[in-house]
mmCIF file of C-alpha atoms in Angstrom:
data_model
loop_
_atom_site.group_PDB
_atom_site.id
_atom_site.type_symbol
_atom_site.label_atom_id
_atom_site.label_comp_id
_atom_site.label_asym_id
_atom_site.label_seq_id
_atom_site.Cartn_x
_atom_site.Cartn_y
_atom_site.Cartn_z
ATOM 1 C CA UNK A 1 125.280 109.164 126.862
ATOM 2 C CA UNK A 2 125.932 111.580 123.334
ATOM 3 C CA UNK A 3 129.229 110.214 123.264
ATOM 4 C CA UNK A 4 127.327 106.095 123.201
ATOM 5 C CA UNK A 5 124.902 108.123 120.509
ATOM 6 C CA UNK A 6 127.188 109.112 118.024
ATOM 7 C CA UNK A 7 128.579 105.868 118.377
ATOM 8 C CA UNK A 8 125.344 104.544 117.257
ATOM 9 C CA UNK A 9 125.367 106.283 115.066
ATOM 10 C CA UNK A 10 128.569 105.499 113.393
ATOM 11 C CA UNK A 11 127.587 101.666 113.567
ATOM 12 C CA UNK A 12 124.237 102.229 111.539
ATOM 13 C CA UNK A 13 126.165 104.151 108.651
ATOM 14 C CA UNK A 14 128.884 101.782 108.215
ATOM 15 C CA UNK A 15 126.225 98.978 108.290
ATOM 16 C CA UNK A 16 123.750 100.898 105.659
ATOM 17 C CA UNK A 17 127.075 101.252 103.141
ATOM 18 C CA UNK A 18 127.732 98.083 103.837
ATOM 19 C CA UNK A 19 123.954 97.109 102.638
ATOM 20 C CA UNK A 20 123.607 100.131 99.765
ATOM 21 C CA UNK A 21 126.680 98.922 97.724
ATOM 22 C CA UNK A 22 125.350 95.203 99.052
ATOM 23 C CA UNK A 23 121.643 94.945 97.516
ATOM 24 C CA UNK A 24 122.435 97.306 94.191
ATOM 25 C CA UNK A 25 124.374 95.205 92.937
ATOM 26 C CA UNK A 26 122.153 92.927 90.769
ATOM 27 C CA UNK A 27 123.912 90.091 91.084
ATOM 28 C CA UNK A 28 122.717 89.870 94.745
ATOM 29 C CA UNK A 29 119.440 91.395 93.296
ATOM 30 C CA UNK A 30 118.694 88.796 90.946
ATOM 31 C CA UNK A 31 119.492 85.814 94.612
ATOM 32 C CA UNK A 32 117.039 88.152 96.181
ATOM 33 C CA UNK A 33 114.493 87.839 93.405
ATOM 34 C CA UNK A 34 115.705 84.541 93.881
ATOM 35 C CA UNK A 35 114.628 83.642 97.447
ATOM 36 C CA UNK A 36 111.017 85.443 96.980
ATOM 37 C CA UNK A 37 110.787 83.029 94.804
ATOM 38 C CA UNK A 38 111.562 80.113 96.544
ATOM 39 C CA UNK A 39 110.018 81.399 99.214
ATOM 40 C CA UNK A 40 106.886 82.294 97.388
ATOM 41 C CA UNK A 41 106.765 78.353 96.208
ATOM 42 C CA UNK A 42 107.454 78.103 99.993
ATOM 43 C CA UNK A 43 110.294 75.306 99.480
ATOM 44 C CA UNK A 44 112.451 77.472 101.815
ATOM 45 C CA UNK A 45 111.288 78.420 105.535
ATOM 46 C CA UNK A 46 110.941 81.858 105.823
ATOM 47 C CA UNK A 47 112.797 81.788 109.408
ATOM 48 C CA UNK A 48 115.623 80.865 107.639
ATOM 49 C CA UNK A 49 116.185 84.372 106.120
ATOM 50 C CA UNK A 50 114.219 87.028 108.124
ATOM 51 C CA UNK A 51 114.639 88.125 111.448
ATOM 52 C CA UNK A 52 111.103 88.569 112.200
ATOM 53 C CA UNK A 53 111.280 90.564 115.726
ATOM 54 C CA UNK A 54 109.294 89.880 118.926
ATOM 55 C CA UNK A 55 110.004 85.995 120.587
ATOM 56 C CA UNK A 56 107.371 86.046 122.573
ATOM 57 C CA UNK A 57 105.105 86.235 119.805
ATOM 58 C CA UNK A 58 103.844 82.091 119.783
ATOM 59 C CA UNK A 59 103.725 80.633 116.702
ATOM 60 C CA UNK A 60 100.751 79.986 114.498
ATOM 61 C CA UNK A 61 98.945 82.822 116.236
ATOM 62 C CA UNK A 62 97.276 86.602 114.985
ATOM 63 C CA UNK A 63 100.436 88.017 115.167
ATOM 64 C CA UNK A 64 102.527 85.901 113.930
ATOM 65 C CA UNK A 65 100.824 85.285 111.103
ATOM 66 C CA UNK A 66 100.876 88.805 110.770
ATOM 67 C CA UNK A 67 104.180 89.341 110.818
ATOM 68 C CA UNK A 68 105.025 86.647 108.817
ATOM 69 C CA UNK A 69 102.434 87.553 105.639
ATOM 70 C CA UNK A 70 104.563 91.338 105.776
ATOM 71 C CA UNK A 71 107.881 90.033 105.123
ATOM 72 C CA UNK A 72 106.538 87.967 102.368
ATOM 73 C CA UNK A 73 105.118 90.859 101.180
ATOM 74 C CA UNK A 74 108.208 92.634 101.011
ATOM 75 C CA UNK A 75 110.009 89.885 99.196
ATOM 76 C CA UNK A 76 107.289 89.953 96.730
ATOM 77 C CA UNK A 77 107.929 93.589 96.684
ATOM 78 C CA UNK A 78 111.347 92.841 95.281
ATOM 79 C CA UNK A 79 110.023 91.182 92.718
ATOM 80 C CA UNK A 80 108.007 93.149 90.978
ATOM 81 C CA UNK A 81 110.691 96.009 91.516
ATOM 82 C CA UNK A 82 112.854 94.115 89.641
ATOM 83 C CA UNK A 83 110.447 92.908 86.968
ATOM 84 C CA UNK A 84 109.553 96.722 85.991
ATOM 85 C CA UNK A 85 114.056 97.444 86.448
ATOM 86 C CA UNK A 86 114.913 94.791 83.813
ATOM 87 C CA UNK A 87 112.486 96.038 81.437
ATOM 88 C CA UNK A 88 113.182 99.143 81.962
ATOM 89 C CA UNK A 89 116.668 97.982 81.402
ATOM 90 C CA UNK A 90 115.170 96.089 78.224
ATOM 91 C CA UNK A 91 114.507 100.557 76.478
ATOM 92 C CA UNK A 92 117.796 101.461 77.009
ATOM 93 C CA UNK A 93 119.077 98.120 75.133
ATOM 94 C CA UNK A 94 116.729 99.396 72.453
ATOM 95 C CA UNK A 95 117.709 102.417 72.048
ATOM 96 C CA UNK A 96 120.279 103.689 68.618
ATOM 97 C CA UNK A 97 123.565 104.277 69.715
ATOM 98 C CA UNK A 98 123.539 107.349 67.909
ATOM 99 C CA UNK A 99 121.152 108.753 70.185
ATOM 100 C CA UNK A 100 122.869 109.308 72.928
ATOM 101 C CA UNK A 101 120.082 112.010 74.781
ATOM 102 C CA UNK A 102 117.410 109.074 74.181
ATOM 103 C CA UNK A 103 119.766 106.597 75.670
ATOM 104 C CA UNK A 104 120.698 108.748 79.418
ATOM 105 C CA UNK A 105 117.861 109.416 79.525
ATOM 106 C CA UNK A 106 116.249 105.723 78.819
ATOM 107 C CA UNK A 107 119.386 105.077 81.295
ATOM 108 C CA UNK A 108 118.945 106.972 83.801
ATOM 109 C CA UNK A 109 115.117 105.171 84.508
ATOM 110 C CA UNK A 110 117.025 102.345 84.879
ATOM 111 C CA UNK A 111 119.467 103.468 87.571
ATOM 112 C CA UNK A 112 116.001 105.076 89.190
ATOM 113 C CA UNK A 113 114.882 101.315 88.420
ATOM 114 C CA UNK A 114 118.065 99.657 90.697
ATOM 115 C CA UNK A 115 117.670 101.977 92.746
ATOM 116 C CA UNK A 116 113.794 101.322 94.241
ATOM 117 C CA UNK A 117 115.077 97.290 94.037
ATOM 118 C CA UNK A 118 117.679 98.072 96.636
ATOM 119 C CA UNK A 119 115.228 100.232 99.112
ATOM 120 C CA UNK A 120 113.317 97.324 98.625
ATOM 121 C CA UNK A 121 116.083 94.555 99.576
ATOM 122 C CA UNK A 122 116.477 96.945 102.264
ATOM 123 C CA UNK A 123 113.534 97.182 103.849
ATOM 124 C CA UNK A 124 113.658 92.597 104.457
ATOM 125 C CA UNK A 125 114.689 92.075 107.070
ATOM 126 C CA UNK A 126 117.476 89.243 106.475
ATOM 127 C CA UNK A 127 119.851 88.110 109.527
ATOM 128 C CA UNK A 128 122.288 88.645 110.162
ATOM 129 C CA UNK A 129 123.585 86.000 107.546
ATOM 130 C CA UNK A 130 122.302 86.857 104.976
ATOM 131 C CA UNK A 131 123.957 89.824 104.283
ATOM 132 C CA UNK A 132 127.605 88.550 105.089
ATOM 133 C CA UNK A 133 126.384 85.437 102.903
ATOM 134 C CA UNK A 134 125.386 88.443 99.542
ATOM 135 C CA UNK A 135 128.838 89.559 100.552
ATOM 136 C CA UNK A 136 131.526 86.252 100.228
ATOM 137 C CA UNK A 137 129.448 85.377 96.698
ATOM 138 C CA UNK A 138 130.343 88.977 95.547
ATOM 139 C CA UNK A 139 134.074 87.963 96.553
ATOM 140 C CA UNK A 140 133.604 84.887 94.663
ATOM 141 C CA UNK A 141 132.889 85.437 91.935
ATOM 142 C CA UNK A 142 135.348 89.063 92.541
ATOM 143 C CA UNK A 143 138.575 85.874 92.527
ATOM 144 C CA UNK A 144 137.638 83.165 89.920
ATOM 145 C CA UNK A 145 136.584 86.565 87.272
ATOM 146 C CA UNK A 146 140.423 87.914 89.108
ATOM 147 C CA UNK A 147 141.915 83.739 88.125
ATOM 148 C CA UNK A 148 141.036 83.841 84.605
ATOM 149 C CA UNK A 149 142.277 87.694 84.224
ATOM 150 C CA UNK A 150 145.556 86.361 85.255
ATOM 151 C CA UNK A 151 145.195 83.173 83.060
ATOM 152 C CA UNK A 152 144.115 85.642 80.050
ATOM 153 C CA UNK A 153 147.704 87.255 80.458
ATOM 154 C CA UNK A 154 149.533 84.379 80.214
ATOM 155 C CA UNK A 155 148.293 83.276 77.859
ATOM 156 C CA UNK A 156 148.531 86.391 75.649
ATOM 157 C CA UNK A 157 152.163 86.004 76.322
ATOM 158 C CA UNK A 158 152.380 83.516 74.355
ATOM 159 C CA UNK A 159 152.172 83.856 69.995
ATOM 160 C CA UNK A 160 150.917 79.923 69.746
ATOM 161 C CA UNK A 161 147.380 79.187 68.047
ATOM 162 C CA UNK A 162 146.713 77.030 70.545
ATOM 163 C CA UNK A 163 148.057 79.866 73.227
ATOM 164 C CA UNK A 164 145.989 82.650 70.930
ATOM 165 C CA UNK A 165 142.385 79.835 70.654
ATOM 166 C CA UNK A 166 142.803 79.813 74.597
ATOM 167 C CA UNK A 167 142.811 83.182 74.996
ATOM 168 C CA UNK A 168 139.133 83.755 73.010
ATOM 169 C CA UNK A 169 137.744 80.829 75.215
ATOM 170 C CA UNK A 170 139.151 82.447 78.593
ATOM 171 C CA UNK A 171 137.582 86.130 76.667
ATOM 172 C CA UNK A 172 134.303 84.073 76.429
ATOM 173 C CA UNK A 173 134.411 82.649 79.499
ATOM 174 C CA UNK A 174 135.249 86.392 81.753
ATOM 175 C CA UNK A 175 132.165 87.531 79.626
ATOM 176 C CA UNK A 176 129.980 84.412 80.096
ATOM 177 C CA UNK A 177 130.335 85.355 84.546
ATOM 178 C CA UNK A 178 129.834 88.444 83.769
ATOM 179 C CA UNK A 179 126.699 89.133 82.717
ATOM 180 C CA UNK A 180 125.308 86.062 84.975
ATOM 181 C CA UNK A 181 126.733 88.795 87.442
ATOM 182 C CA UNK A 182 125.836 91.799 85.765
ATOM 183 C CA UNK A 183 128.943 93.671 86.808
ATOM 184 C CA UNK A 184 132.407 93.871 85.812
ATOM 185 C CA UNK A 185 135.200 93.258 86.920
ATOM 186 C CA UNK A 186 136.161 96.552 88.025
ATOM 187 C CA UNK A 187 132.916 97.048 89.471
ATOM 188 C CA UNK A 188 132.662 94.339 91.389
ATOM 189 C CA UNK A 189 136.290 95.480 92.916
ATOM 190 C CA UNK A 190 134.945 99.175 93.507
ATOM 191 C CA UNK A 191 132.269 97.191 95.265
ATOM 192 C CA UNK A 192 133.333 94.653 97.175
ATOM 193 C CA UNK A 193 135.931 98.229 98.278
ATOM 194 C CA UNK A 194 133.009 99.966 99.759
ATOM 195 C CA UNK A 195 131.564 97.153 101.600
ATOM 196 C CA UNK A 196 134.586 97.003 103.005
ATOM 197 C CA UNK A 197 134.961 100.290 103.842
ATOM 198 C CA UNK A 198 131.849 100.321 105.551
ATOM 199 C CA UNK A 199 132.282 96.823 107.612
ATOM 200 C CA UNK A 200 135.231 98.260 108.405
ATOM 201 C CA UNK A 201 133.182 101.775 110.039
ATOM 202 C CA UNK A 202 130.448 99.195 111.829
ATOM 203 C CA UNK A 203 133.212 97.532 113.542
ATOM 204 C CA UNK A 204 135.072 100.130 114.774
ATOM 205 C CA UNK A 205 132.415 102.089 116.010
ATOM 206 C CA UNK A 206 131.304 98.358 117.649
ATOM 207 C CA UNK A 207 134.356 98.753 119.687
ATOM 208 C CA UNK A 208 134.973 102.047 120.334
ATOM 209 C CA UNK A 209 131.448 101.708 122.129
ATOM 210 C CA UNK A 210 132.124 98.123 124.824
ATOM 211 C CA UNK A 211 135.174 100.633 125.366
ATOM 212 C CA UNK A 212 133.208 103.288 126.044
ATOM 213 C CA UNK A 213 131.279 102.092 128.662
ATOM 214 C CA UNK A 214 134.560 99.224 129.947
ATOM 215 C CA UNK A 215 135.159 103.143 131.246
ATOM 216 C CA UNK A 216 132.436 103.632 132.805
ATOM 217 C CA UNK A 217 132.453 100.293 134.818
ATOM 218 C CA UNK A 218 136.101 100.750 135.839
ATOM 219 C CA UNK A 219 134.856 104.151 137.116
#
């Protein structure tokens, strides 16, 4: 019994590690806000994104309406916190680079705001498939940036004028994609590394639990 509890904790720890890393990504935070806006406009179905829980609750009943409103409020909280976070980032960017003390303080506030948005995203009972899609989106952007960096290195190896023009174009494209993702390629790679570690940790614990249950059945 103690072993089962320990394995369940390991599974939860791996899942939390993965979700923390995903939800702190600026790209995923922007995606969550977009989902929130679509839900607010009723252009998407709430059920396609969240697990509303008890399947015995009748659709359209007072209890069903209550849980749907609660889920919508969680999305509204994400939007509000992300807006506040963006304002903190603007304040940080407005501080003169020479004022290191004030910049450090402003960046600390922005970082805390980013964590608050992350926590709000993790409060949403997203269906498992959505977390996987968030992870896949990070992988896709990282792959695109990796490809562009390889192209830059190839072009830099040539001394022709056209190659140098191409290098500048590619670097502009990289900056544009990093700006949209809200992270550099190295940051994305680190995030993906943490996500994979969390997934492996959760899967290993799940496999060990299945094996332990099988041993109990056999014995």
